[in-house]
Amino acid sequence: GIELLTVADETARVDGLESGSLDLIMAVSPLDIAALQRDNNVKLSSIPSWSEWFLCIRCDQPITRDVRVRQAIAYGLDRQALLNDLMVKQGVLATSPIPIGCYGHVDATTQYSYNPSKARQLLKEAGYPKGITLNLCCESVLNELLVGEAMVPQLGEAGISINFQQLAPGVAFEDLLAPHPKHQLFILVYGWVNGAPFHFDAGTALHHPKYTGARLTSLVHACNTTADGPARLRLLSEAQNLWME
């Protein structure tokens, strides 16, 4: 028979695998891979997933309602460094909100390189020549904590001072869904379990950014209601390009 155990602590899961008390663990932290590779009694298996790490920006809050502020945040993050240093290259940089390999994915025409100077210029154009302060939170998961801590100095170079807080999963999610959240930024991980297009359509439970721009809202709704294949792919392409912009 197979006994399924829930072991929330990542260190305990790895220790259990190495000691033999656990035969198989899922979703190993990238930070544990090097040590496990040196263990002759352990075999690692990996395959690209449909999970995306996502910095959710609440677009309905006073400061982050301005698209120039959201673009400044994007230019203020060195995603390649986060991938190399914290995820030890176990992944690829996302090029659109739909993961690579999923139905309808495109490499969006707008991409954001690490450019703190560009970020500061955008903040100045938005009326914040001295920079801004934002609140960022993540759930109490080690990898999310490390990513959040690394984001703080990166965004600081771009003129974005960050108050970072790690919260219990239920508490963080409650704030994410609140009409007036304490945080404007949330570190989330989305799993594209069915390969479908946007499952965060405006007005649904998964529409966490709370963006209400009419053009994107109508595009996403059309993507989710159009049965014609080629037409749907065209809509998905247009929606992803607009989302990234």
PDB file of C-alpha atoms in Angstrom:
ATOM      1  CA  GLY A   1       0.000   0.000   0.000  1.00  0.00           C
ATOM      2  CA  ILE A   2       0.901   3.678  -0.248  1.00  0.00           C
ATOM      3  CA  GLU A   3       0.835   5.959   2.787  1.00  0.00           C
ATOM      4  CA  LEU A   4       0.471   9.639   2.007  1.00  0.00           C
ATOM      5  CA  LEU A   5       1.843  12.027   4.624  1.00  0.00           C
ATOM      6  CA  THR A   6       1.569  15.795   4.884  1.00  0.00           C
ATOM      7  CA  VAL A   7       4.925  17.232   5.957  1.00  0.00           C
ATOM      8  CA  ALA A   8       4.696  21.008   5.756  1.00  0.00           C
ATOM      9  CA  ASP A   9       8.237  21.750   6.883  1.00  0.00           C
ATOM     10  CA  GLU A  10      10.593  21.607   3.875  1.00  0.00           C
ATOM     11  CA  THR A  11      13.657  20.697   5.938  1.00  0.00           C
ATOM     12  CA  ALA A  12      11.789  17.817   7.564  1.00  0.00           C
ATOM     13  CA  ARG A  13      10.710  16.508   4.164  1.00  0.00           C
ATOM     14  CA  VAL A  14      14.268  16.493   2.831  1.00  0.00           C
ATOM     15  CA  ASP A  15      15.597  14.946   6.041  1.00  0.00           C
ATOM     16  CA  GLY A  16      12.943  12.247   5.794  1.00  0.00           C
ATOM     17  CA  LEU A  17      13.951  11.430   2.250  1.00  0.00           C
ATOM     18  CA  GLU A  18      17.652  11.224   3.119  1.00  0.00           C
ATOM     19  CA  SER A  19      17.032   9.119   6.227  1.00  0.00           C
ATOM     20  CA  GLY A  20      14.732   6.720   4.402  1.00  0.00           C
ATOM     21  CA  SER A  21      11.623   7.445   6.476  1.00  0.00           C
ATOM     22  CA  LEU A  22      10.105   8.939   3.320  1.00  0.00           C
ATOM     23  CA  ASP A  23      10.395   7.236  -0.068  1.00  0.00           C
ATOM     24  CA  LEU A  24       9.213  10.096  -2.277  1.00  0.00           C
ATOM     25  CA  ILE A  25       8.719  13.836  -1.844  1.00  0.00           C
ATOM     26  CA  MET A  26       7.253  16.330  -4.263  1.00  0.00           C
ATOM     27  CA  ALA A  27       8.255  19.878  -5.221  1.00  0.00           C
ATOM     28  CA  VAL A  28      11.751  19.978  -3.768  1.00  0.00           C
ATOM     29  CA  SER A  29      13.033  23.464  -2.987  1.00  0.00           C
ATOM     30  CA  PRO A  30      15.693  24.527  -5.523  1.00  0.00           C
ATOM     31  CA  LEU A  31      17.943  25.326  -2.578  1.00  0.00           C
ATOM     32  CA  ASP A  32      18.011  21.630  -1.600  1.00  0.00           C
ATOM     33  CA  ILE A  33      18.810  20.249  -5.045  1.00  0.00           C
ATOM     34  CA  ALA A  34      22.605  20.463  -4.846  1.00  0.00           C
ATOM     35  CA  ALA A  35      22.732  18.511  -1.570  1.00  0.00           C
ATOM     36  CA  LEU A  36      20.327  15.859  -2.840  1.00  0.00           C
ATOM     37  CA  GLN A  37      22.337  15.433  -6.028  1.00  0.00           C
ATOM     38  CA  ARG A  38      25.323  14.425  -3.884  1.00  0.00           C
ATOM     39  CA  ASP A  39      23.311  11.716  -2.111  1.00  0.00           C
ATOM     40  CA  ASN A  40      23.799   8.390  -3.925  1.00  0.00           C
ATOM     41  CA  ASN A  41      20.632   7.026  -2.331  1.00  0.00           C
ATOM     42  CA  VAL A  42      18.435   9.724  -3.858  1.00  0.00           C
ATOM     43  CA  LYS A  43      17.273  10.082  -7.448  1.00  0.00           C
ATOM     44  CA  LEU A  44      15.915  13.403  -8.673  1.00  0.00           C
ATOM     45  CA  SER A  45      13.379  13.693 -11.458  1.00  0.00           C
ATOM     46  CA  SER A  46      12.300  16.985 -12.998  1.00  0.00           C
ATOM     47  CA  ILE A  47      10.044  18.202 -15.767  1.00  0.00           C
ATOM     48  CA  PRO A  48       8.914  21.720 -16.739  1.00  0.00           C
ATOM     49  CA  SER A  49       5.751  22.652 -14.887  1.00  0.00           C
ATOM     50  CA  TRP A  50       2.879  25.008 -15.550  1.00  0.00           C
ATOM     51  CA  SER A  51       3.516  26.989 -12.382  1.00  0.00           C
ATOM     52  CA  GLU A  52       4.349  30.687 -12.502  1.00  0.00           C
ATOM     53  CA  TRP A  53       5.712  32.853  -9.740  1.00  0.00           C
ATOM     54  CA  PHE A  54       3.714  36.031  -9.939  1.00  0.00           C
ATOM     55  CA  LEU A  55       4.118  39.411  -8.261  1.00  0.00           C
ATOM     56  CA  CYS A  56       0.479  40.405  -7.937  1.00  0.00           C
ATOM     57  CA  ILE A  57      -0.059  44.168  -7.989  1.00  0.00           C
ATOM     58  CA  ARG A  58      -3.410  45.334  -6.634  1.00  0.00           C
ATOM     59  CA  CYS A  59      -4.308  47.720  -9.432  1.00  0.00           C
ATOM     60  CA  ASP A  60      -7.225  49.244  -7.525  1.00  0.00           C
ATOM     61  CA  GLN A  61      -5.059  50.920  -4.865  1.00  0.00           C
ATOM     62  CA  PRO A  62      -4.245  54.667  -5.006  1.00  0.00           C
ATOM     63  CA  ILE A  63      -0.533  54.443  -5.908  1.00  0.00           C
ATOM     64  CA  THR A  64      -0.545  51.280  -8.000  1.00  0.00           C
ATOM     65  CA  ARG A  65      -3.571  52.382 -10.009  1.00  0.00           C
ATOM     66  CA  ASP A  66      -1.156  54.336 -12.245  1.00  0.00           C
ATOM     67  CA  VAL A  67       0.248  52.135 -15.028  1.00  0.00           C
ATOM     68  CA  ARG A  68       3.560  54.001 -14.858  1.00  0.00           C
ATOM     69  CA  VAL A  69       4.002  52.877 -11.264  1.00  0.00           C
ATOM     70  CA  ARG A  70       3.298  49.261 -12.228  1.00  0.00           C
ATOM     71  CA  GLN A  71       5.782  49.501 -15.081  1.00  0.00           C
ATOM     72  CA  ALA A  72       8.353  51.001 -12.690  1.00  0.00           C
ATOM     73  CA  ILE A  73       7.933  47.986 -10.418  1.00  0.00           C
ATOM     74  CA  ALA A  74       8.527  45.692 -13.391  1.00  0.00           C
ATOM     75  CA  TYR A  75      11.691  47.556 -14.426  1.00  0.00           C
ATOM     76  CA  GLY A  76      12.865  47.550 -10.806  1.00  0.00           C
ATOM     77  CA  LEU A  77      13.019  43.754 -10.506  1.00  0.00           C
ATOM     78  CA  ASP A  78      16.048  41.762 -11.646  1.00  0.00           C
ATOM     79  CA  ARG A  79      14.171  38.579 -12.456  1.00  0.00           C
ATOM     80  CA  GLN A  80      17.227  36.897 -13.965  1.00  0.00           C
ATOM     81  CA  ALA A  81      19.128  37.341 -10.702  1.00  0.00           C
ATOM     82  CA  LEU A  82      16.190  35.929  -8.729  1.00  0.00           C
ATOM     83  CA  LEU A  83      16.106  32.917 -11.028  1.00  0.00           C
ATOM     84  CA  ASN A  84      19.866  32.335 -10.960  1.00  0.00           C
ATOM     85  CA  ASP A  85      20.586  32.990  -7.304  1.00  0.00           C
ATOM     86  CA  LEU A  86      17.463  31.845  -5.464  1.00  0.00           C
ATOM     87  CA  MET A  87      15.910  29.309  -7.802  1.00  0.00           C
ATOM     88  CA  VAL A  88      19.367  28.033  -8.895  1.00  0.00           C
ATOM     89  CA  LYS A  89      18.210  28.238 -12.520  1.00  0.00           C
ATOM     90  CA  GLN A  90      15.360  25.781 -11.917  1.00  0.00           C
ATOM     91  CA  GLY A  91      12.974  27.551 -14.240  1.00  0.00           C
ATOM     92  CA  VAL A  92      12.734  30.067 -17.061  1.00  0.00           C
ATOM     93  CA  LEU A  93      11.700  33.702 -17.165  1.00  0.00           C
ATOM     94  CA  ALA A  94       8.016  34.135 -17.907  1.00  0.00           C
ATOM     95  CA  THR A  95       7.266  36.075 -21.076  1.00  0.00           C
ATOM     96  CA  SER A  96       3.499  36.388 -20.607  1.00  0.00           C
ATOM     97  CA  PRO A  97       0.835  35.547 -18.010  1.00  0.00           C
ATOM     98  CA  ILE A  98       0.167  32.179 -19.683  1.00  0.00           C
ATOM     99  CA  PRO A  99       3.026  29.728 -18.971  1.00  0.00           C
ATOM    100  CA  ILE A 100       5.237  28.403 -21.747  1.00  0.00           C
ATOM    101  CA  GLY A 101       3.798  25.175 -23.127  1.00  0.00           C
ATOM    102  CA  CYS A 102       0.190  26.061 -22.368  1.00  0.00           C
ATOM    103  CA  TYR A 103      -2.518  26.565 -24.953  1.00  0.00           C
ATOM    104  CA  GLY A 104      -2.413  30.086 -26.370  1.00  0.00           C
ATOM    105  CA  HIS A 105       0.943  31.156 -24.908  1.00  0.00           C
ATOM    106  CA  VAL A 106       2.833  33.862 -26.803  1.00  0.00           C
ATOM    107  CA  ASP A 107       6.055  35.731 -26.106  1.00  0.00           C
ATOM    108  CA  ALA A 108       4.524  39.136 -25.485  1.00  0.00           C
ATOM    109  CA  THR A 109       5.852  42.109 -27.426  1.00  0.00           C
ATOM    110  CA  THR A 110       6.468  44.033 -24.167  1.00  0.00           C
ATOM    111  CA  GLN A 111       9.204  42.630 -21.919  1.00  0.00           C
ATOM    112  CA  TYR A 112      10.870  44.188 -18.877  1.00  0.00           C
ATOM    113  CA  SER A 113      14.627  44.096 -18.357  1.00  0.00           C
ATOM    114  CA  TYR A 114      16.202  45.242 -15.093  1.00  0.00           C
ATOM    115  CA  ASN A 115      16.441  49.020 -15.456  1.00  0.00           C
ATOM    116  CA  PRO A 116      16.316  51.017 -12.181  1.00  0.00           C
ATOM    117  CA  SER A 117      16.932  54.299 -14.014  1.00  0.00           C
ATOM    118  CA  LYS A 118      13.925  53.698 -16.266  1.00  0.00           C
ATOM    119  CA  ALA A 119      11.877  52.848 -13.176  1.00  0.00           C
ATOM    120  CA  ARG A 120      12.839  56.116 -11.437  1.00  0.00           C
ATOM    121  CA  GLN A 121      11.964  58.094 -14.570  1.00  0.00           C
ATOM    122  CA  LEU A 122       8.526  56.485 -14.724  1.00  0.00           C
ATOM    123  CA  LEU A 123       7.930  57.300 -11.062  1.00  0.00           C
ATOM    124  CA  LYS A 124       8.909  60.900 -11.728  1.00  0.00           C
ATOM    125  CA  GLU A 125       6.465  61.065 -14.648  1.00  0.00           C
ATOM    126  CA  ALA A 126       3.771  59.648 -12.366  1.00  0.00           C
ATOM    127  CA  GLY A 127       4.358  62.468  -9.879  1.00  0.00           C
ATOM    128  CA  TYR A 128       6.730  60.722  -7.453  1.00  0.00           C
ATOM    129  CA  PRO A 129      10.176  62.318  -8.000  1.00  0.00           C
ATOM    130  CA  LYS A 130      11.293  61.220  -4.524  1.00  0.00           C
ATOM    131  CA  GLY A 131      10.068  57.643  -4.983  1.00  0.00           C
ATOM    132  CA  ILE A 132       7.288  55.695  -3.303  1.00  0.00           C
ATOM    133  CA  THR A 133       6.740  53.262  -0.449  1.00  0.00           C
ATOM    134  CA  LEU A 134       4.750  50.057  -0.965  1.00  0.00           C
ATOM    135  CA  ASN A 135       3.781  47.138   1.249  1.00  0.00           C
ATOM    136  CA  LEU A 136       4.681  43.627   0.060  1.00  0.00           C
ATOM    137  CA  CYS A 137       3.673  40.338   1.632  1.00  0.00           C
ATOM    138  CA  CYS A 138       4.039  36.635   1.029  1.00  0.00           C
ATOM    139  CA  GLU A 139       2.835  33.467   2.684  1.00  0.00           C
ATOM    140  CA  SER A 140       5.003  31.666   5.242  1.00  0.00           C
ATOM    141  CA  VAL A 141       6.864  29.552   2.676  1.00  0.00           C
ATOM    142  CA  LEU A 142      10.676  29.560   2.666  1.00  0.00           C
ATOM    143  CA  ASN A 143      11.155  30.140  -1.067  1.00  0.00           C
ATOM    144  CA  GLU A 144       8.654  32.990  -1.130  1.00  0.00           C
ATOM    145  CA  LEU A 145      10.339  34.560   1.884  1.00  0.00           C
ATOM    146  CA  LEU A 146      13.759  34.442   0.198  1.00  0.00           C
ATOM    147  CA  VAL A 147      12.395  35.892  -3.041  1.00  0.00           C
ATOM    148  CA  GLY A 148      10.630  38.675  -1.153  1.00  0.00           C
ATOM    149  CA  GLU A 149      13.757  39.542   0.819  1.00  0.00           C
ATOM    150  CA  ALA A 150      15.757  39.717  -2.431  1.00  0.00           C
ATOM    151  CA  MET A 151      13.173  41.997  -4.044  1.00  0.00           C
ATOM    152  CA  VAL A 152      13.496  44.645  -1.324  1.00  0.00           C
ATOM    153  CA  PRO A 153      16.990  45.967  -2.242  1.00  0.00           C
ATOM    154  CA  GLN A 154      16.315  45.591  -5.973  1.00  0.00           C
ATOM    155  CA  LEU A 155      13.207  47.765  -5.815  1.00  0.00           C
ATOM    156  CA  GLY A 156      14.996  50.134  -3.449  1.00  0.00           C
ATOM    157  CA  GLU A 157      17.509  50.897  -6.206  1.00  0.00           C
ATOM    158  CA  ALA A 158      14.538  51.848  -8.388  1.00  0.00           C
ATOM    159  CA  GLY A 159      13.182  54.345  -5.851  1.00  0.00           C
ATOM    160  CA  ILE A 160      10.581  51.957  -4.457  1.00  0.00           C
ATOM    161  CA  SER A 161      10.897  51.487  -0.702  1.00  0.00           C
ATOM    162  CA  ILE A 162       9.345  48.203   0.424  1.00  0.00           C
ATOM    163  CA  ASN A 163       7.794  47.198   3.730  1.00  0.00           C
ATOM    164  CA  PHE A 164       7.997  43.405   3.514  1.00  0.00           C
ATOM    165  CA  GLN A 165       5.946  41.059   5.679  1.00  0.00           C
ATOM    166  CA  GLN A 166       5.556  37.288   5.771  1.00  0.00           C
ATOM    167  CA  LEU A 167       2.128  36.093   6.878  1.00  0.00           C
ATOM    168  CA  ALA A 168       0.383  32.804   7.531  1.00  0.00           C
ATOM    169  CA  PRO A 169      -1.323  31.536   4.344  1.00  0.00           C
ATOM    170  CA  GLY A 170      -4.857  32.252   5.526  1.00  0.00           C
ATOM    171  CA  VAL A 171      -3.956  35.731   6.756  1.00  0.00           C
ATOM    172  CA  ALA A 172      -2.108  36.667   3.561  1.00  0.00           C
ATOM    173  CA  PHE A 173      -4.936  35.431   1.356  1.00  0.00           C
ATOM    174  CA  GLU A 174      -7.537  37.263   3.429  1.00  0.00           C
ATOM    175  CA  ASP A 175      -5.661  40.513   2.850  1.00  0.00           C
ATOM    176  CA  LEU A 176      -5.273  39.730  -0.863  1.00  0.00           C
ATOM    177  CA  LEU A 177      -9.062  39.511  -1.184  1.00  0.00           C
ATOM    178  CA  ALA A 178      -9.850  42.502   1.056  1.00  0.00           C
ATOM    179  CA  PRO A 179     -11.497  45.594  -0.508  1.00  0.00           C
ATOM    180  CA  HIS A 180      -8.869  47.771   1.190  1.00  0.00           C
ATOM    181  CA  PRO A 181      -5.803  45.547   1.703  1.00  0.00           C
ATOM    182  CA  LYS A 182      -2.857  46.459   3.910  1.00  0.00           C
ATOM    183  CA  HIS A 183      -0.504  45.469   1.083  1.00  0.00           C
ATOM    184  CA  GLN A 184      -0.353  46.536  -2.547  1.00  0.00           C
ATOM    185  CA  LEU A 185       1.997  43.727  -3.624  1.00  0.00           C
ATOM    186  CA  PHE A 186       1.676  39.964  -3.092  1.00  0.00           C
ATOM    187  CA  ILE A 187       4.031  37.131  -4.042  1.00  0.00           C
ATOM    188  CA  LEU A 188       1.886  34.336  -5.473  1.00  0.00           C
ATOM    189  CA  VAL A 189       2.430  31.056  -7.301  1.00  0.00           C
ATOM    190  CA  TYR A 190      -0.169  30.118  -9.891  1.00  0.00           C
ATOM    191  CA  GLY A 191      -0.598  26.572 -11.163  1.00  0.00           C
ATOM    192  CA  TRP A 192      -2.041  26.293 -14.674  1.00  0.00           C
ATOM    193  CA  VAL A 193      -3.645  22.960 -13.902  1.00  0.00           C
ATOM    194  CA  ASN A 194      -5.805  22.605 -16.989  1.00  0.00           C
ATOM    195  CA  GLY A 195      -3.859  24.518 -19.610  1.00  0.00           C
ATOM    196  CA  ALA A 196      -6.820  26.813 -20.158  1.00  0.00           C
ATOM    197  CA  PRO A 197      -6.603  30.523 -20.946  1.00  0.00           C
ATOM    198  CA  PHE A 198      -7.142  33.212 -18.352  1.00  0.00           C
ATOM    199  CA  HIS A 199      -8.809  31.731 -15.310  1.00  0.00           C
ATOM    200  CA  PHE A 200      -8.644  35.086 -13.546  1.00  0.00           C
ATOM    201  CA  ASP A 201     -11.366  36.747 -15.566  1.00  0.00           C
ATOM    202  CA  ALA A 202     -12.523  40.088 -14.165  1.00  0.00           C
ATOM    203  CA  GLY A 203     -15.156  39.627 -11.490  1.00  0.00           C
ATOM    204  CA  THR A 204     -14.184  36.050 -10.635  1.00  0.00           C
ATOM    205  CA  ALA A 205     -12.625  34.753  -7.414  1.00  0.00           C
ATOM    206  CA  LEU A 206      -9.205  34.430  -9.069  1.00  0.00           C
ATOM    207  CA  HIS A 207      -9.079  37.992 -10.354  1.00  0.00           C
ATOM    208  CA  HIS A 208      -6.619  39.013  -7.655  1.00  0.00           C
ATOM    209  CA  PRO A 209      -5.045  42.080  -9.364  1.00  0.00           C
ATOM    210  CA  LYS A 210      -8.472  43.763  -9.492  1.00  0.00           C
ATOM    211  CA  TYR A 211      -7.612  45.437 -12.799  1.00  0.00           C
ATOM    212  CA  THR A 212     -10.710  46.893 -14.466  1.00  0.00           C
ATOM    213  CA  GLY A 213      -9.408  48.458 -17.683  1.00  0.00           C
ATOM    214  CA  ALA A 214     -12.210  48.072 -20.206  1.00  0.00           C
ATOM    215  CA  ARG A 215     -10.061  46.922 -23.131  1.00  0.00           C
ATOM    216  CA  LEU A 216      -8.284  44.101 -21.296  1.00  0.00           C
ATOM    217  CA  THR A 217     -11.417  43.110 -19.393  1.00  0.00           C
ATOM    218  CA  SER A 218     -13.367  42.688 -22.633  1.00  0.00           C
ATOM    219  CA  LEU A 219     -10.507  40.775 -24.256  1.00  0.00           C
ATOM    220  CA  VAL A 220     -10.183  38.308 -21.389  1.00  0.00           C
ATOM    221  CA  HIS A 221     -13.935  37.780 -21.325  1.00  0.00           C
ATOM    222  CA  ALA A 222     -13.918  37.179 -25.082  1.00  0.00           C
ATOM    223  CA  CYS A 223     -11.075  34.653 -24.694  1.00  0.00           C
ATOM    224  CA  ASN A 224     -13.145  32.691 -22.212  1.00  0.00           C
ATOM    225  CA  THR A 225     -16.332  32.738 -24.276  1.00  0.00           C
ATOM    226  CA  THR A 226     -15.094  32.268 -27.864  1.00  0.00           C
ATOM    227  CA  ALA A 227     -15.299  28.700 -29.168  1.00  0.00           C
ATOM    228  CA  ASP A 228     -13.686  29.309 -32.563  1.00  0.00           C
ATOM    229  CA  GLY A 229     -10.081  28.081 -32.239  1.00  0.00           C
ATOM    230  CA  PRO A 230      -8.151  30.489 -34.509  1.00  0.00           C
ATOM    231  CA  ALA A 231     -10.183  33.467 -33.294  1.00  0.00           C
ATOM    232  CA  ARG A 232      -9.587  32.474 -29.699  1.00  0.00           C
ATOM    233  CA  LEU A 233      -5.824  32.243 -30.233  1.00  0.00           C
ATOM    234  CA  ARG A 234      -5.802  35.729 -31.766  1.00  0.00           C
ATOM    235  CA  LEU A 235      -7.678  37.066 -28.746  1.00  0.00           C
ATOM    236  CA  LEU A 236      -5.298  35.306 -26.363  1.00  0.00           C
ATOM    237  CA  SER A 237      -2.314  36.849 -28.130  1.00  0.00           C
ATOM    238  CA  GLU A 238      -3.789  40.346 -27.993  1.00  0.00           C
ATOM    239  CA  ALA A 239      -4.768  39.963 -24.337  1.00  0.00           C
ATOM    240  CA  GLN A 240      -1.324  38.763 -23.261  1.00  0.00           C
ATOM    241  CA  ASN A 241       0.400  41.620 -25.095  1.00  0.00           C
ATOM    242  CA  LEU A 242      -1.893  44.159 -23.447  1.00  0.00           C
ATOM    243  CA  TRP A 243      -1.478  42.521 -20.022  1.00  0.00           C
ATOM    244  CA  MET A 244       2.309  42.772 -20.226  1.00  0.00           C
ATOM    245  CA  GLU A 245       2.141  46.374 -21.424  1.00  0.00           C
TER     246      GLU A 245
END
